[in-house]
């Protein structure tokens, strides 16, 4: 059977379309762009290839723009796989490779050290650090004892095929300091699952605030939710009496830039090793055909969820 399928979407819906088939050979091109590669390999393709003793799985691509991708993990750490690599200079059909690279660099206005030249033409693992949205963000081991919150904002980013994310941010209006109090990221959650996590987060926020200030005003704790699933927000508000508001989604580009600046200057501190840190490392801006950085997040490379919840 010959079947083509685009599986580099930010959710698992396209990969799920391959469930139930059987294949003797699978080729995944541009493997570095597959956002759900482990799911595609382990859940979808491994069973589909098991009908044939001599089945083959072939992964083809170039080094990725970002760190912590599944394709890099496979290349560096998986044993028992045959691995082949080469660069442009080893292509027998291309002559004067150095001259061609210089010509491309001149056309793009870059030098040979540009990350995309190193990746695409020399096959090296060089991340696109310049295009990272969250550069030099600051982390902490935990919230210090001396921090007294005045407010807690809880952001909710809803999803199903992609991830739900609920992030609580405790902050002090006087000294302009904020700490991520908690975060939860999960997919394929029911409405009940989401509401349960929101209730748990609300209780955690109240306990934390009252432990730091016995006179804390609980009206200063509020949810700011994604407008994509207003039925969930409505249930949280009416049935569970949670203080829920729709987030103000206007000029996301400017809002992201401001959030990145607060994380860089330490006004917002996230916990070491958290889901937010993982997303900070993998969220990059798009580049145009001339390799100029654009002001739009490259969702084809990685789609953040916890960051959106923090932004709300």
Short mmCIF file of C-alpha atoms in Angstrom, two decimals:
data_model
loop_
_atom_site.label_atom_id
_atom_site.label_comp_id
_atom_site.label_asym_id
_atom_site.label_seq_id
_atom_site.Cartn_x
_atom_site.Cartn_y
_atom_site.Cartn_z
CA UNK A 1 0.00 0.00 0.00
CA UNK A 2 1.25 3.48 -0.89
CA UNK A 3 -0.11 6.17 1.38
CA UNK A 4 0.89 9.79 1.92
CA UNK A 5 0.00 11.66 5.08
CA UNK A 6 1.08 14.97 6.54
CA UNK A 7 1.78 14.35 10.23
CA UNK A 8 3.63 17.43 11.40
CA UNK A 9 0.56 19.15 12.82
CA UNK A 10 0.62 20.30 16.41
CA UNK A 11 -1.92 17.68 17.43
CA UNK A 12 -2.20 13.94 16.87
CA UNK A 13 -5.22 13.97 14.55
CA UNK A 14 -3.28 13.40 11.32
CA UNK A 15 -1.20 10.60 12.83
CA UNK A 16 -4.38 8.93 14.08
CA UNK A 17 -5.60 8.63 10.47
CA UNK A 18 -2.93 5.93 9.96
CA UNK A 19 -4.23 3.73 12.76
CA UNK A 20 -5.37 0.31 11.58
CA UNK A 21 -3.20 0.17 8.46
CA UNK A 22 -0.26 -2.17 7.89
CA UNK A 23 2.93 -1.18 6.10
CA UNK A 24 6.08 -2.98 4.96
CA UNK A 25 8.00 0.29 4.58
CA UNK A 26 7.48 3.75 6.04
CA UNK A 27 9.50 6.82 5.07
CA UNK A 28 9.21 9.97 7.16
CA UNK A 29 10.73 12.93 5.36
CA UNK A 30 11.70 16.15 7.16
CA UNK A 31 11.55 14.17 10.40
CA UNK A 32 12.87 17.15 12.39
CA UNK A 33 9.53 18.94 11.87
CA UNK A 34 7.37 16.14 13.29
CA UNK A 35 5.88 17.62 16.46
CA UNK A 36 4.52 14.32 17.76
CA UNK A 37 7.20 11.98 16.46
CA UNK A 38 7.30 9.63 19.46
CA UNK A 39 3.53 9.19 19.36
CA UNK A 40 3.65 8.60 15.62
CA UNK A 41 6.41 5.99 15.95
CA UNK A 42 5.38 4.17 19.13
CA UNK A 43 1.59 4.26 19.00
CA UNK A 44 0.82 4.38 15.28
CA UNK A 45 3.67 3.02 13.15
CA UNK A 46 5.23 0.34 15.36
CA UNK A 47 2.03 -1.78 15.32
CA UNK A 48 1.50 -1.01 11.61
CA UNK A 49 4.98 -2.37 10.76
CA UNK A 50 4.67 -5.51 12.89
CA UNK A 51 2.81 -7.52 10.21
CA UNK A 52 6.00 -7.89 8.18
CA UNK A 53 9.21 -9.46 9.48
CA UNK A 54 11.33 -7.44 7.06
CA UNK A 55 9.48 -4.13 7.48
CA UNK A 56 11.56 -0.95 7.36
CA UNK A 57 11.25 2.47 8.93
CA UNK A 58 13.31 5.23 7.32
CA UNK A 59 13.69 8.66 8.91
CA UNK A 60 15.12 11.41 6.71
CA UNK A 61 15.87 15.01 7.60
CA UNK A 62 18.29 17.68 8.68
CA UNK A 63 19.25 18.77 12.22
CA UNK A 64 16.38 20.64 13.93
CA UNK A 65 16.19 24.35 14.73
CA UNK A 66 15.45 23.69 18.40
CA UNK A 67 16.73 21.49 21.21
CA UNK A 68 15.01 18.52 22.87
CA UNK A 69 13.42 17.09 19.75
CA UNK A 70 12.63 13.42 19.41
CA UNK A 71 14.61 13.15 16.17
CA UNK A 72 17.79 14.37 17.88
CA UNK A 73 17.22 11.96 20.75
CA UNK A 74 16.87 9.10 18.27
CA UNK A 75 20.03 10.15 16.42
CA UNK A 76 22.18 10.58 19.51
CA UNK A 77 20.88 7.97 21.92
CA UNK A 78 18.98 5.15 20.20
CA UNK A 79 21.01 1.98 19.71
CA UNK A 80 20.34 -0.73 17.17
CA UNK A 81 19.51 1.76 14.43
CA UNK A 82 21.58 2.15 11.25
CA UNK A 83 22.56 5.79 10.96
CA UNK A 84 23.94 7.58 7.93
CA UNK A 85 24.99 11.20 7.59
CA UNK A 86 26.66 13.38 5.00
CA UNK A 87 26.91 17.02 4.07
CA UNK A 88 26.62 18.92 0.83
CA UNK A 89 30.31 18.50 0.01
CA UNK A 90 29.81 14.72 -0.26
CA UNK A 91 27.15 14.98 -2.96
CA UNK A 92 28.84 13.81 -6.18
CA UNK A 93 26.36 15.72 -8.34
CA UNK A 94 27.10 19.14 -6.84
CA UNK A 95 30.34 20.83 -7.86
CA UNK A 96 32.09 23.81 -6.27
CA UNK A 97 30.17 23.42 -3.01
CA UNK A 98 32.10 26.14 -1.18
CA UNK A 99 31.38 28.57 -3.99
CA UNK A 100 27.69 27.70 -3.90
CA UNK A 101 27.52 28.19 -0.11
CA UNK A 102 29.24 31.58 -0.43
CA UNK A 103 26.74 32.55 -3.11
CA UNK A 104 23.82 31.55 -0.87
CA UNK A 105 25.32 33.47 2.05
CA UNK A 106 25.73 36.56 -0.10
CA UNK A 107 22.15 36.28 -1.33
CA UNK A 108 20.81 35.92 2.24
CA UNK A 109 23.13 38.51 3.76
CA UNK A 110 24.68 36.06 6.23
CA UNK A 111 28.01 34.31 6.71
CA UNK A 112 28.83 30.60 6.84
CA UNK A 113 28.32 30.55 10.62
CA UNK A 114 24.60 31.26 10.22
CA UNK A 115 22.66 28.46 11.95
CA UNK A 116 20.64 27.50 8.88
CA UNK A 117 23.80 27.23 6.76
CA UNK A 118 25.35 24.97 9.39
CA UNK A 119 22.24 22.80 9.55
CA UNK A 120 20.99 22.66 5.98
CA UNK A 121 24.27 22.58 4.09
CA UNK A 122 26.75 21.12 6.56
CA UNK A 123 24.47 18.79 8.54
CA UNK A 124 25.49 20.10 11.96
CA UNK A 125 23.37 20.38 15.09
CA UNK A 126 23.28 24.15 15.53
CA UNK A 127 20.17 25.55 17.20
CA UNK A 128 18.50 28.75 16.10
CA UNK A 129 19.17 30.59 19.36
CA UNK A 130 18.73 33.99 17.73
CA UNK A 131 15.09 33.21 16.94
CA UNK A 132 14.22 32.01 20.46
CA UNK A 133 11.25 33.91 21.86
CA UNK A 134 12.34 33.50 25.50
CA UNK A 135 16.04 34.30 25.68
CA UNK A 136 17.94 34.35 28.97
CA UNK A 137 14.84 33.63 31.05
CA UNK A 138 15.39 33.35 34.82
CA UNK A 139 14.50 30.38 37.01
CA UNK A 140 14.28 29.61 40.71
CA UNK A 141 14.31 26.48 42.87
CA UNK A 142 11.10 27.57 44.62
CA UNK A 143 9.26 30.60 45.93
CA UNK A 144 11.33 32.25 48.70
CA UNK A 145 9.84 32.48 52.19
CA UNK A 146 9.93 36.27 52.18
CA UNK A 147 7.69 36.64 49.13
CA UNK A 148 4.20 37.96 50.00
CA UNK A 149 1.66 37.73 47.16
CA UNK A 150 -1.01 40.35 46.59
CA UNK A 151 -2.71 38.52 43.70
CA UNK A 152 -2.82 35.19 41.88
CA UNK A 153 -3.72 34.95 38.20
CA UNK A 154 -4.51 31.47 36.86
CA UNK A 155 -4.26 31.11 33.08
CA UNK A 156 -6.13 28.31 31.29
CA UNK A 157 -5.32 27.25 27.74
CA UNK A 158 -7.83 24.65 26.55
CA UNK A 159 -7.10 21.82 24.15
CA UNK A 160 -7.95 18.22 23.33
CA UNK A 161 -5.75 16.88 20.56
CA UNK A 162 -3.16 19.41 21.70
CA UNK A 163 -2.56 20.10 25.39
CA UNK A 164 -4.58 21.74 28.12
CA UNK A 165 -2.39 23.94 30.29
CA UNK A 166 -3.23 25.59 33.60
CA UNK A 167 -0.62 27.91 35.12
CA UNK A 168 -0.95 29.85 38.37
CA UNK A 169 1.13 33.03 38.76
CA UNK A 170 1.49 34.59 42.21
CA UNK A 171 2.62 38.21 42.15
CA UNK A 172 3.13 41.27 44.27
CA UNK A 173 1.80 44.52 42.85
CA UNK A 174 4.10 46.67 45.01
CA UNK A 175 7.51 45.26 44.12
CA UNK A 176 6.45 43.97 40.65
CA UNK A 177 7.72 40.45 41.37
CA UNK A 178 6.00 37.25 40.26
CA UNK A 179 6.56 33.51 40.66
CA UNK A 180 4.90 30.61 38.88
CA UNK A 181 3.08 28.87 41.72
CA UNK A 182 1.95 25.78 39.82
CA UNK A 183 1.54 24.39 36.33
CA UNK A 184 -0.31 21.44 34.85
CA UNK A 185 -0.16 20.29 31.23
CA UNK A 186 -2.16 17.34 29.87
CA UNK A 187 -4.02 16.32 26.72
CA UNK A 188 -7.23 14.47 25.87
CA UNK A 189 -8.77 15.75 29.10
CA UNK A 190 -12.54 15.80 29.58
CA UNK A 191 -14.40 18.83 30.84
CA UNK A 192 -14.48 17.16 34.27
CA UNK A 193 -10.69 16.65 34.17
CA UNK A 194 -10.12 20.31 33.35
CA UNK A 195 -12.53 21.54 36.01
CA UNK A 196 -10.96 19.22 38.61
CA UNK A 197 -7.48 20.61 37.91
CA UNK A 198 -8.83 24.17 38.06
CA UNK A 199 -10.45 23.49 41.43
CA UNK A 200 -7.22 21.94 42.73
CA UNK A 201 -5.22 24.92 41.48
CA UNK A 202 -7.66 27.34 43.10
CA UNK A 203 -7.40 25.51 46.44
CA UNK A 204 -3.60 25.47 46.17
CA UNK A 205 -3.55 29.21 45.47
CA UNK A 206 -5.75 29.96 48.50
CA UNK A 207 -3.62 27.80 50.80
CA UNK A 208 -0.41 29.38 49.57
CA UNK A 209 -1.69 32.94 49.90
CA UNK A 210 -3.15 32.47 53.38
CA UNK A 211 0.12 30.85 54.51
CA UNK A 212 1.97 34.02 53.51
CA UNK A 213 -0.67 36.54 54.62
CA UNK A 214 -3.41 35.54 57.07
CA UNK A 215 -5.49 38.53 55.90
CA UNK A 216 -5.21 37.72 52.20
CA UNK A 217 -8.27 38.74 50.16
CA UNK A 218 -9.37 35.71 48.12
CA UNK A 219 -11.10 38.01 45.62
CA UNK A 220 -7.57 38.70 44.34
CA UNK A 221 -7.41 35.17 42.88
CA UNK A 222 -8.92 34.85 39.40
CA UNK A 223 -8.93 32.63 36.32
CA UNK A 224 -8.17 34.07 32.87
CA UNK A 225 -9.27 31.56 30.26
CA UNK A 226 -8.94 30.78 26.59
CA UNK A 227 -11.99 31.97 24.64
CA UNK A 228 -11.96 28.89 22.37
CA UNK A 229 -13.98 26.77 24.82
CA UNK A 230 -16.29 29.20 26.61
CA UNK A 231 -18.62 26.36 27.66
CA UNK A 232 -15.91 25.10 30.03
CA UNK A 233 -15.41 28.56 31.48
CA UNK A 234 -19.17 28.96 31.87
CA UNK A 235 -19.42 25.68 33.81
CA UNK A 236 -16.53 26.69 36.06
CA UNK A 237 -18.26 30.00 36.78
CA UNK A 238 -21.86 28.86 37.22
CA UNK A 239 -21.60 25.37 38.70
CA UNK A 240 -18.40 25.70 40.72
CA UNK A 241 -18.55 29.46 41.44
CA UNK A 242 -14.95 30.02 40.40
CA UNK A 243 -13.90 33.58 39.52
CA UNK A 244 -13.54 33.12 35.77
CA UNK A 245 -12.89 35.74 33.08
CA UNK A 246 -12.23 35.48 29.36
CA UNK A 247 -8.69 36.52 28.57
CA UNK A 248 -8.10 39.67 26.54
CA UNK A 249 -6.60 38.36 23.31
CA UNK A 250 -5.36 41.44 21.53
CA UNK A 251 -1.98 42.06 19.93
CA UNK A 252 -0.48 38.74 20.98
CA UNK A 253 2.84 39.68 19.36
CA UNK A 254 3.31 42.62 21.71
CA UNK A 255 2.09 40.61 24.71
CA UNK A 256 4.57 37.79 24.02
CA UNK A 257 7.42 40.26 23.69
CA UNK A 258 6.48 41.82 27.03
CA UNK A 259 6.20 38.41 28.71
CA UNK A 260 9.61 37.37 27.34
CA UNK A 261 11.11 40.61 28.67
CA UNK A 262 9.66 40.03 32.16
CA UNK A 263 11.06 36.48 32.16
CA UNK A 264 14.45 37.76 30.97
CA UNK A 265 14.67 40.46 33.65
CA UNK A 266 13.48 38.13 36.42
CA UNK A 267 10.20 39.90 37.11
CA UNK A 268 8.63 36.51 36.43
CA UNK A 269 10.52 33.48 37.73
CA UNK A 270 9.70 29.92 36.71
CA UNK A 271 10.75 26.77 38.50
CA UNK A 272 13.81 24.88 37.30
CA UNK A 273 12.99 21.85 35.16
CA UNK A 274 9.35 22.83 34.72
CA UNK A 275 7.11 22.47 31.66
CA UNK A 276 7.51 26.19 31.06
CA UNK A 277 11.30 25.86 30.93
CA UNK A 278 10.90 23.06 28.41
CA UNK A 279 8.64 25.26 26.27
CA UNK A 280 10.95 28.29 26.59
CA UNK A 281 13.77 26.18 25.13
CA UNK A 282 11.70 25.08 22.15
CA UNK A 283 9.61 28.10 21.17
CA UNK A 284 11.04 30.06 18.24
CA UNK A 285 9.91 32.74 15.82
CA UNK A 286 9.36 32.00 12.15
CA UNK A 287 11.91 33.01 9.54
CA UNK A 288 11.08 34.24 6.04
CA UNK A 289 12.70 33.11 2.79
CA UNK A 290 15.55 35.54 3.35
CA UNK A 291 16.14 34.10 6.84
CA UNK A 292 14.82 37.22 8.54
CA UNK A 293 13.14 36.63 11.90
CA UNK A 294 9.41 37.32 11.90
CA UNK A 295 7.27 38.26 14.89
CA UNK A 296 5.10 35.13 14.70
CA UNK A 297 5.75 31.93 16.64
CA UNK A 298 6.70 29.00 14.41
CA UNK A 299 3.97 26.52 15.41
CA UNK A 300 5.19 24.06 12.77
CA UNK A 301 8.38 23.65 14.81
CA UNK A 302 6.78 23.64 18.26
CA UNK A 303 3.44 24.80 19.63
CA UNK A 304 3.54 26.08 23.23
CA UNK A 305 0.62 25.52 25.59
CA UNK A 306 1.89 26.38 29.06
CA UNK A 307 3.32 29.63 27.65
CA UNK A 308 -0.13 30.60 26.36
CA UNK A 309 -1.61 29.86 29.79
CA UNK A 310 1.08 32.02 31.41
CA UNK A 311 0.39 34.76 28.87
CA UNK A 312 -3.31 34.82 29.77
#
